[in-house]
Amino acid sequence: MAKAEENVYTLASLREHLIRQEDTIIYGLIERAKFPSNSNTYDDKYAQIPGFSGSLVEFVVKNAEDVQAKAGRYTNPKEHPFFPENLPPSNVPSYPFSQFLHPGPASININKSIWKMYFQDLLPLLATSGDDGNYAQTAAADLSLLQAISSRIHYGKFVAEVKFRDAPQDYEPLIRAKDREGVMKLLTFTDVEETVRKRVEKKATVFGQEVSLDSDNDGNGKRKFDPTVASRLYKNWMIPLTKEIEVEYLLRRLD
Amino acid sequence: MLRFLVSVLVLASCKEVQKMAKAQYTVDSARACLVRQEDTIIFALIERAKFPLNSPTYNHTFTSISQIQGSLLHFFIRNTEAIQSKAGRYTNPEEIPFFPENLPPSVAPYYPSSEFLHSAGALININKDIWKLYFHVLLPMFVASGDDGNYAQTAAADLTLLQAISRRIHYGRFVAEAKFRETPQIFESLIRAKDRKALMKVLTLESIEKMVVKRVEKKAMVFGHEVSLEHVKEGTYKVDPSVVSLLYQKWLIPLTKNVELEYLLRRLD
């Protein structure tokens, strides 16, 4: 992570960070896959928590974010809450995180879309059907994974800023013309995207395997989760949503 | 026809019994669970190592001007455990809080938890010792010095790792109960005699322990190396695999056995 004084983000350093985040996300997928779908966690008719209307996962995430906010998490421009309304302010001395992003679009937060994608699209692919009663732990695993996914996607703002600074003359006319398609085309590198998808699948296979001392058994089909879920997550949602953020950010870059 | 219907009903209710947090533990199933927990612990070590030491997280004077009592870490863990408790986490006897005093009760719907452990031993909680071990011995071993300002995420990573370690060690109660049930005659006389040495000898299977230590080192290499499409970057790991094997050899395995021992000593109460 760059220190406050280092306002030096480059495309290479950002890509390195994104590569490290792949591991975090895959560990998060594996740890969530440890639990079955435990659908009661997501059912607000099941929870019936006094004084709270919503599901157990909403209860856990909202309250956890309150604690994390007081602990200063969201003063870091790389962190985004899922429930920003009425979030308490930080209770700790402020840390001089670098002000690298352009102020207006710096506040872009698409967590509502990420939340929907996570529960409607990803979870059905990831978790096997079933119930083991461990709803609180399931919600905690969801929160970790949601945060990792959100962090990766919103990193698009930093990527966009670096791309803009590297070639403002290319982006400015497209931004002024509000040419979304043009901007999207300019920031898309399909060969890089394919490399990412392949690497994620390889990592998911490696990290998701059952490792035993009997080396004949390694990668012998026994695994903790389906590695194609990780590459689908990246291909269908992570990469497109990251680029969407890049476009949204750039369209407001000259405001 | 009636017998068929009855057997279908029995099968259906057996599934309900299974739903009750695995009411039947065996030595084999407990060992399988411990093996899976190795991965959880190693992932958590790797994720904590992502951050430098970030010592303000642990420093009482850092938070002294705010409304926060104690260090940021204390604040974070106490409050996060309170939320988890309300959500029902600690109704599962496999989960043990670090701050059990004043923990709020669960407000989630009642879920039947397993009635596998003997009541006296079920209450064993050595989290205070695990806490000390974590901060004074373990953390300095695998975390780089430095400060990146991400104290809240650091505290979150600490909690995840602490919970994984605590869960592994306290699983000793389930291992002990399963061992006791399999061969009560071996244990009963030793327990009545309060013969700690002999009990520990029965609990110790050196060949298995050696395998565990080797396996976690291998896992740390597999999960912690840089995976790229071109080549395998030899020798660079996100956490030093020898730290992981040392963690197991010097602390996780001995502390788990201590818990097994303490559990068994109370088994006939």
mmCIF file of C-alpha atoms in Angstrom, chain A residues 2-241:
data_model
loop_
_atom_site.group_PDB
_atom_site.id
_atom_site.type_symbol
_atom_site.label_atom_id
_atom_site.label_comp_id
_atom_site.label_asym_id
_atom_site.label_seq_id
_atom_site.Cartn_x
_atom_site.Cartn_y
_atom_site.Cartn_z
ATOM 1 C CA ALA A 2 1.362 3.436 -0.887
ATOM 2 C CA LYS A 3 2.282 5.665 2.037
ATOM 3 C CA ALA A 4 0.801 9.118 2.379
ATOM 4 C CA GLU A 5 3.821 10.923 0.974
ATOM 5 C CA GLU A 6 3.963 8.703 -2.085
ATOM 6 C CA ASN A 7 1.598 10.217 -4.587
ATOM 7 C CA VAL A 8 3.280 8.015 -7.109
ATOM 8 C CA TYR A 9 0.755 5.574 -8.472
ATOM 9 C CA THR A 10 1.710 4.102 -11.814
ATOM 10 C CA LEU A 11 -0.214 1.665 -13.948
ATOM 11 C CA ALA A 12 2.387 -0.961 -13.093
ATOM 12 C CA SER A 13 2.095 -0.401 -9.337
ATOM 13 C CA LEU A 14 -1.697 -0.445 -9.509
ATOM 14 C CA ARG A 15 -1.680 -3.656 -11.506
ATOM 15 C CA GLU A 16 0.619 -5.211 -8.906
ATOM 16 C CA HIS A 17 -1.853 -4.260 -6.213
ATOM 17 C CA LEU A 18 -4.738 -5.728 -8.206
ATOM 18 C CA ILE A 19 -2.769 -8.946 -8.644
ATOM 19 C CA ARG A 20 -2.289 -9.224 -4.875
ATOM 20 C CA GLN A 21 -5.993 -8.572 -4.383
ATOM 21 C CA GLU A 22 -6.765 -11.620 -6.526
ATOM 22 C CA ASP A 23 -5.352 -13.815 -3.784
ATOM 23 C CA THR A 24 -7.445 -12.079 -1.119
ATOM 24 C CA ILE A 25 -10.573 -12.568 -3.170
ATOM 25 C CA ILE A 26 -9.858 -16.220 -3.861
ATOM 26 C CA TYR A 27 -9.136 -16.969 -0.198
ATOM 27 C CA GLY A 28 -12.421 -15.190 0.542
ATOM 28 C CA LEU A 29 -14.283 -17.363 -1.981
ATOM 29 C CA ILE A 30 -12.769 -20.507 -0.476
ATOM 30 C CA GLU A 31 -13.684 -19.477 3.058
ATOM 31 C CA ARG A 32 -17.273 -18.686 2.086
ATOM 32 C CA ALA A 33 -17.530 -22.008 0.244
ATOM 33 C CA LYS A 34 -16.722 -23.678 3.582
ATOM 34 C CA PHE A 35 -20.361 -23.035 4.513
ATOM 35 C CA PRO A 36 -23.399 -24.249 2.586
ATOM 36 C CA SER A 37 -25.833 -21.660 1.254
ATOM 37 C CA ASN A 38 -27.421 -21.198 4.712
ATOM 38 C CA SER A 39 -30.207 -19.205 3.083
ATOM 39 C CA ASN A 40 -31.792 -18.239 6.410
ATOM 40 C CA THR A 41 -28.914 -15.802 6.724
ATOM 41 C CA TYR A 42 -30.424 -13.797 3.855
ATOM 42 C CA ASP A 43 -34.086 -14.137 4.733
ATOM 43 C CA ASP A 44 -35.535 -11.132 6.571
ATOM 44 C CA LYS A 45 -38.579 -13.179 7.501
ATOM 45 C CA TYR A 46 -36.276 -15.589 9.322
ATOM 46 C CA ALA A 47 -34.228 -13.055 11.277
ATOM 47 C CA GLN A 48 -37.012 -11.240 13.168
ATOM 48 C CA ILE A 49 -34.448 -9.267 15.154
ATOM 49 C CA PRO A 50 -36.176 -6.915 17.593
ATOM 50 C CA GLY A 51 -35.688 -3.302 16.566
ATOM 51 C CA PHE A 52 -34.179 -4.242 13.224
ATOM 52 C CA SER A 53 -35.933 -4.923 9.952
ATOM 53 C CA GLY A 54 -33.799 -6.899 7.575
ATOM 54 C CA SER A 55 -31.946 -10.136 7.230
ATOM 55 C CA LEU A 56 -29.205 -11.459 9.477
ATOM 56 C CA VAL A 57 -26.516 -10.570 6.955
ATOM 57 C CA GLU A 58 -27.799 -6.998 6.786
ATOM 58 C CA PHE A 59 -27.760 -6.848 10.583
ATOM 59 C CA VAL A 60 -24.177 -8.104 10.740
ATOM 60 C CA VAL A 61 -22.866 -5.919 7.911
ATOM 61 C CA LYS A 62 -24.579 -2.696 9.033
ATOM 62 C CA ASN A 63 -23.417 -3.052 12.612
ATOM 63 C CA ALA A 64 -19.929 -4.215 11.638
ATOM 64 C CA GLU A 65 -19.547 -1.202 9.348
ATOM 65 C CA ASP A 66 -20.531 1.110 12.214
ATOM 66 C CA VAL A 67 -17.700 -0.314 14.300
ATOM 67 C CA GLN A 68 -15.262 -0.191 11.401
ATOM 68 C CA ALA A 69 -16.266 3.413 10.657
ATOM 69 C CA LYS A 70 -15.548 4.484 14.224
ATOM 70 C CA ALA A 71 -12.214 2.688 13.897
ATOM 71 C CA GLY A 72 -11.407 4.835 10.881
ATOM 72 C CA ARG A 73 -11.737 2.377 8.032
ATOM 73 C CA TYR A 74 -13.628 4.653 5.641
ATOM 74 C CA THR A 75 -11.249 7.576 5.976
ATOM 75 C CA ASN A 76 -9.130 5.566 3.548
ATOM 76 C CA PRO A 77 -10.352 6.526 0.047
ATOM 77 C CA LYS A 78 -9.904 2.910 -1.014
ATOM 78 C CA GLU A 79 -12.594 1.647 1.367
ATOM 79 C CA HIS A 80 -16.331 1.882 0.686
ATOM 80 C CA PRO A 81 -19.195 0.997 3.027
ATOM 81 C CA PHE A 82 -22.207 -0.954 1.832
ATOM 82 C CA PHE A 83 -24.476 1.067 4.116
ATOM 83 C CA PRO A 84 -23.120 4.615 3.985
ATOM 84 C CA GLU A 85 -26.319 6.228 5.304
ATOM 85 C CA ASN A 86 -25.943 7.299 8.950
ATOM 86 C CA LEU A 87 -22.461 5.879 9.219
ATOM 87 C CA PRO A 88 -20.800 7.207 12.391
ATOM 88 C CA PRO A 89 -17.668 9.340 11.950
ATOM 89 C CA SER A 90 -14.194 8.070 12.722
ATOM 90 C CA ASN A 91 -13.187 8.166 16.388
ATOM 91 C CA VAL A 92 -9.463 7.883 15.800
ATOM 92 C CA PRO A 93 -6.833 10.466 14.853
ATOM 93 C CA SER A 94 -6.912 10.975 11.106
ATOM 94 C CA TYR A 95 -4.219 9.423 8.992
ATOM 95 C CA PRO A 96 -2.921 11.424 6.026
ATOM 96 C CA PHE A 97 -4.021 9.111 3.248
ATOM 97 C CA SER A 98 -2.895 10.434 -0.105
ATOM 98 C CA GLN A 99 -5.313 12.656 -1.983
ATOM 99 C CA PHE A 100 -4.630 11.227 -5.406
ATOM 100 C CA LEU A 101 -8.114 11.189 -6.866
ATOM 101 C CA HIS A 102 -10.024 14.094 -8.369
ATOM 102 C CA PRO A 103 -12.422 15.256 -5.610
ATOM 103 C CA GLY A 104 -15.801 14.960 -7.376
ATOM 104 C CA PRO A 105 -15.684 11.423 -8.732
ATOM 105 C CA ALA A 106 -13.602 10.245 -5.752
ATOM 106 C CA SER A 107 -16.873 9.587 -3.917
ATOM 107 C CA ILE A 108 -18.315 7.154 -6.469
ATOM 108 C CA ASN A 109 -19.758 4.162 -4.608
ATOM 109 C CA ILE A 110 -21.427 1.350 -6.532
ATOM 110 C CA ASN A 111 -21.750 -1.029 -3.610
ATOM 111 C CA LYS A 112 -25.513 -1.372 -4.052
ATOM 112 C CA SER A 113 -24.863 -3.034 -7.447
ATOM 113 C CA ILE A 114 -22.079 -5.158 -5.997
ATOM 114 C CA TRP A 115 -24.352 -6.312 -3.158
ATOM 115 C CA LYS A 116 -27.030 -7.348 -5.644
ATOM 116 C CA MET A 117 -24.521 -9.158 -7.853
ATOM 117 C CA TYR A 118 -23.023 -10.950 -4.863
ATOM 118 C CA PHE A 119 -26.273 -12.403 -3.547
ATOM 119 C CA GLN A 120 -28.146 -12.928 -6.793
ATOM 120 C CA ASP A 121 -25.367 -14.064 -9.110
ATOM 121 C CA LEU A 122 -22.231 -15.132 -7.244
ATOM 122 C CA LEU A 123 -23.497 -16.918 -4.157
ATOM 123 C CA PRO A 124 -25.691 -19.414 -6.042
ATOM 124 C CA LEU A 125 -22.592 -20.425 -8.019
ATOM 125 C CA LEU A 126 -20.311 -20.572 -5.017
ATOM 126 C CA ALA A 127 -22.186 -22.189 -2.141
ATOM 127 C CA THR A 128 -23.550 -25.718 -2.200
ATOM 128 C CA SER A 129 -27.154 -26.010 -1.089
ATOM 129 C CA GLY A 130 -27.694 -26.907 2.519
ATOM 130 C CA ASP A 131 -27.881 -25.563 6.053
ATOM 131 C CA ASP A 132 -25.530 -25.976 8.993
ATOM 132 C CA GLY A 133 -26.944 -23.299 11.273
ATOM 133 C CA ASN A 134 -23.769 -21.207 11.290
ATOM 134 C CA TYR A 135 -25.458 -18.052 10.062
ATOM 135 C CA ALA A 136 -23.340 -15.534 11.976
ATOM 136 C CA GLN A 137 -20.103 -17.046 10.672
ATOM 137 C CA THR A 138 -21.587 -17.202 7.180
ATOM 138 C CA ALA A 139 -22.461 -13.500 7.349
ATOM 139 C CA ALA A 140 -18.925 -12.724 8.546
ATOM 140 C CA ALA A 141 -17.492 -14.652 5.593
ATOM 141 C CA ASP A 142 -19.857 -12.772 3.270
ATOM 142 C CA LEU A 143 -18.700 -9.444 4.697
ATOM 143 C CA SER A 144 -15.003 -10.251 4.167
ATOM 144 C CA LEU A 145 -15.594 -11.357 0.610
ATOM 145 C CA LEU A 146 -17.887 -8.423 -0.186
ATOM 146 C CA GLN A 147 -15.274 -6.008 1.110
ATOM 147 C CA ALA A 148 -12.539 -7.629 -0.980
ATOM 148 C CA ILE A 149 -14.669 -7.545 -4.126
ATOM 149 C CA SER A 150 -15.749 -3.956 -3.470
ATOM 150 C CA SER A 151 -12.184 -2.824 -2.857
ATOM 151 C CA ARG A 152 -11.019 -4.360 -6.130
ATOM 152 C CA ILE A 153 -13.806 -2.859 -8.180
ATOM 153 C CA HIS A 154 -13.519 0.631 -6.709
ATOM 154 C CA TYR A 155 -9.794 0.530 -7.340
ATOM 155 C CA GLY A 156 -10.914 1.393 -10.854
ATOM 156 C CA LYS A 157 -10.921 5.024 -9.738
ATOM 157 C CA PHE A 158 -7.176 4.915 -9.164
ATOM 158 C CA VAL A 159 -6.612 3.068 -12.410
ATOM 159 C CA ALA A 160 -8.671 5.685 -14.245
ATOM 160 C CA GLU A 161 -6.770 8.556 -12.676
ATOM 161 C CA VAL A 162 -3.435 7.059 -13.669
ATOM 162 C CA LYS A 163 -4.637 6.399 -17.214
ATOM 163 C CA PHE A 164 -5.897 9.976 -17.441
ATOM 164 C CA ARG A 165 -2.644 11.453 -16.156
ATOM 165 C CA ASP A 166 -0.665 9.310 -18.593
ATOM 166 C CA ALA A 167 -2.626 10.541 -21.625
ATOM 167 C CA PRO A 168 -4.907 13.497 -20.832
ATOM 168 C CA GLN A 169 -4.910 14.612 -24.445
ATOM 169 C CA ASP A 170 -6.521 11.322 -25.470
ATOM 170 C CA TYR A 171 -9.199 11.345 -22.779
ATOM 171 C CA GLU A 172 -10.192 15.013 -22.622
ATOM 172 C CA PRO A 173 -12.035 15.316 -25.938
ATOM 173 C CA LEU A 174 -13.966 12.084 -25.250
ATOM 174 C CA ILE A 175 -14.882 13.283 -21.771
ATOM 175 C CA ARG A 176 -16.061 16.660 -22.985
ATOM 176 C CA ALA A 177 -18.185 14.919 -25.628
ATOM 177 C CA LYS A 178 -19.513 12.559 -22.904
ATOM 178 C CA ASP A 179 -18.541 9.741 -25.246
ATOM 179 C CA ARG A 180 -18.949 6.718 -22.935
ATOM 180 C CA GLU A 181 -18.271 4.223 -25.649
ATOM 181 C CA GLY A 182 -15.155 6.028 -26.736
ATOM 182 C CA VAL A 183 -13.820 6.223 -23.196
ATOM 183 C CA MET A 184 -14.604 2.549 -22.598
ATOM 184 C CA LYS A 185 -12.797 1.581 -25.779
ATOM 185 C CA LEU A 186 -9.741 3.632 -24.846
ATOM 186 C CA LEU A 187 -9.339 2.115 -21.413
ATOM 187 C CA THR A 188 -9.976 -1.483 -22.463
ATOM 188 C CA PHE A 189 -7.040 -3.850 -22.918
ATOM 189 C CA THR A 190 -8.591 -7.180 -23.808
ATOM 190 C CA ASP A 191 -5.294 -9.055 -23.728
ATOM 191 C CA VAL A 192 -4.672 -7.898 -20.144
ATOM 192 C CA GLU A 193 -8.224 -8.893 -19.206
ATOM 193 C CA GLU A 194 -7.749 -12.368 -20.624
ATOM 194 C CA THR A 195 -4.454 -12.728 -18.745
ATOM 195 C CA VAL A 196 -6.196 -11.717 -15.531
ATOM 196 C CA ARG A 197 -8.993 -14.217 -16.059
ATOM 197 C CA LYS A 198 -6.569 -17.060 -16.776
ATOM 198 C CA ARG A 199 -4.361 -16.224 -13.832
ATOM 199 C CA VAL A 200 -7.329 -16.049 -11.485
ATOM 200 C CA GLU A 201 -8.461 -19.477 -12.618
ATOM 201 C CA LYS A 202 -4.969 -20.868 -12.098
ATOM 202 C CA LYS A 203 -4.756 -19.333 -8.622
ATOM 203 C CA ALA A 204 -8.194 -20.649 -7.724
ATOM 204 C CA THR A 205 -7.113 -24.131 -8.790
ATOM 205 C CA VAL A 206 -3.862 -23.934 -6.815
ATOM 206 C CA PHE A 207 -5.298 -22.401 -3.641
ATOM 207 C CA GLY A 208 -8.482 -24.403 -3.759
ATOM 208 C CA GLN A 209 -6.879 -27.825 -3.961
ATOM 209 C CA GLU A 210 -6.643 -30.250 -1.071
ATOM 210 C CA VAL A 211 -2.949 -30.263 -0.199
ATOM 211 C CA SER A 212 -1.666 -33.483 1.293
ATOM 212 C CA LEU A 213 1.785 -34.844 1.994
ATOM 213 C CA ASP A 214 1.160 -37.571 -0.544
ATOM 214 C CA SER A 215 2.198 -35.568 -3.589
ATOM 215 C CA ASP A 216 0.449 -37.947 -5.957
ATOM 216 C CA ASN A 217 -2.803 -36.720 -4.510
ATOM 217 C CA ASP A 218 -2.258 -33.014 -5.059
ATOM 218 C CA GLY A 219 -4.686 -31.493 -7.502
ATOM 219 C CA ASN A 220 -6.150 -34.949 -7.870
ATOM 220 C CA GLY A 221 -9.635 -33.618 -8.366
ATOM 221 C CA LYS A 222 -10.222 -33.041 -4.663
ATOM 222 C CA ARG A 223 -10.805 -29.388 -4.122
ATOM 223 C CA LYS A 224 -12.452 -26.927 -1.784
ATOM 224 C CA PHE A 225 -14.477 -25.147 -4.437
ATOM 225 C CA ASP A 226 -14.983 -24.910 -8.182
ATOM 226 C CA PRO A 227 -12.175 -22.730 -9.595
ATOM 227 C CA THR A 228 -14.243 -21.711 -12.603
ATOM 228 C CA VAL A 229 -16.441 -19.719 -10.200
ATOM 229 C CA ALA A 230 -13.483 -17.405 -9.627
ATOM 230 C CA SER A 231 -12.772 -16.849 -13.313
ATOM 231 C CA ARG A 232 -16.475 -16.330 -14.029
ATOM 232 C CA LEU A 233 -16.646 -13.828 -11.173
ATOM 233 C CA TYR A 234 -13.821 -11.879 -12.761
ATOM 234 C CA LYS A 235 -14.975 -12.177 -16.362
ATOM 235 C CA ASN A 236 -18.681 -11.513 -15.860
ATOM 236 C CA TRP A 237 -18.592 -9.012 -13.028
ATOM 237 C CA MET A 238 -15.315 -7.839 -11.558
ATOM 238 C CA ILE A 239 -13.646 -6.680 -14.749
ATOM 239 C CA PRO A 240 -16.789 -5.117 -16.292
ATOM 240 C CA LEU A 241 -17.750 -3.348 -13.045
#
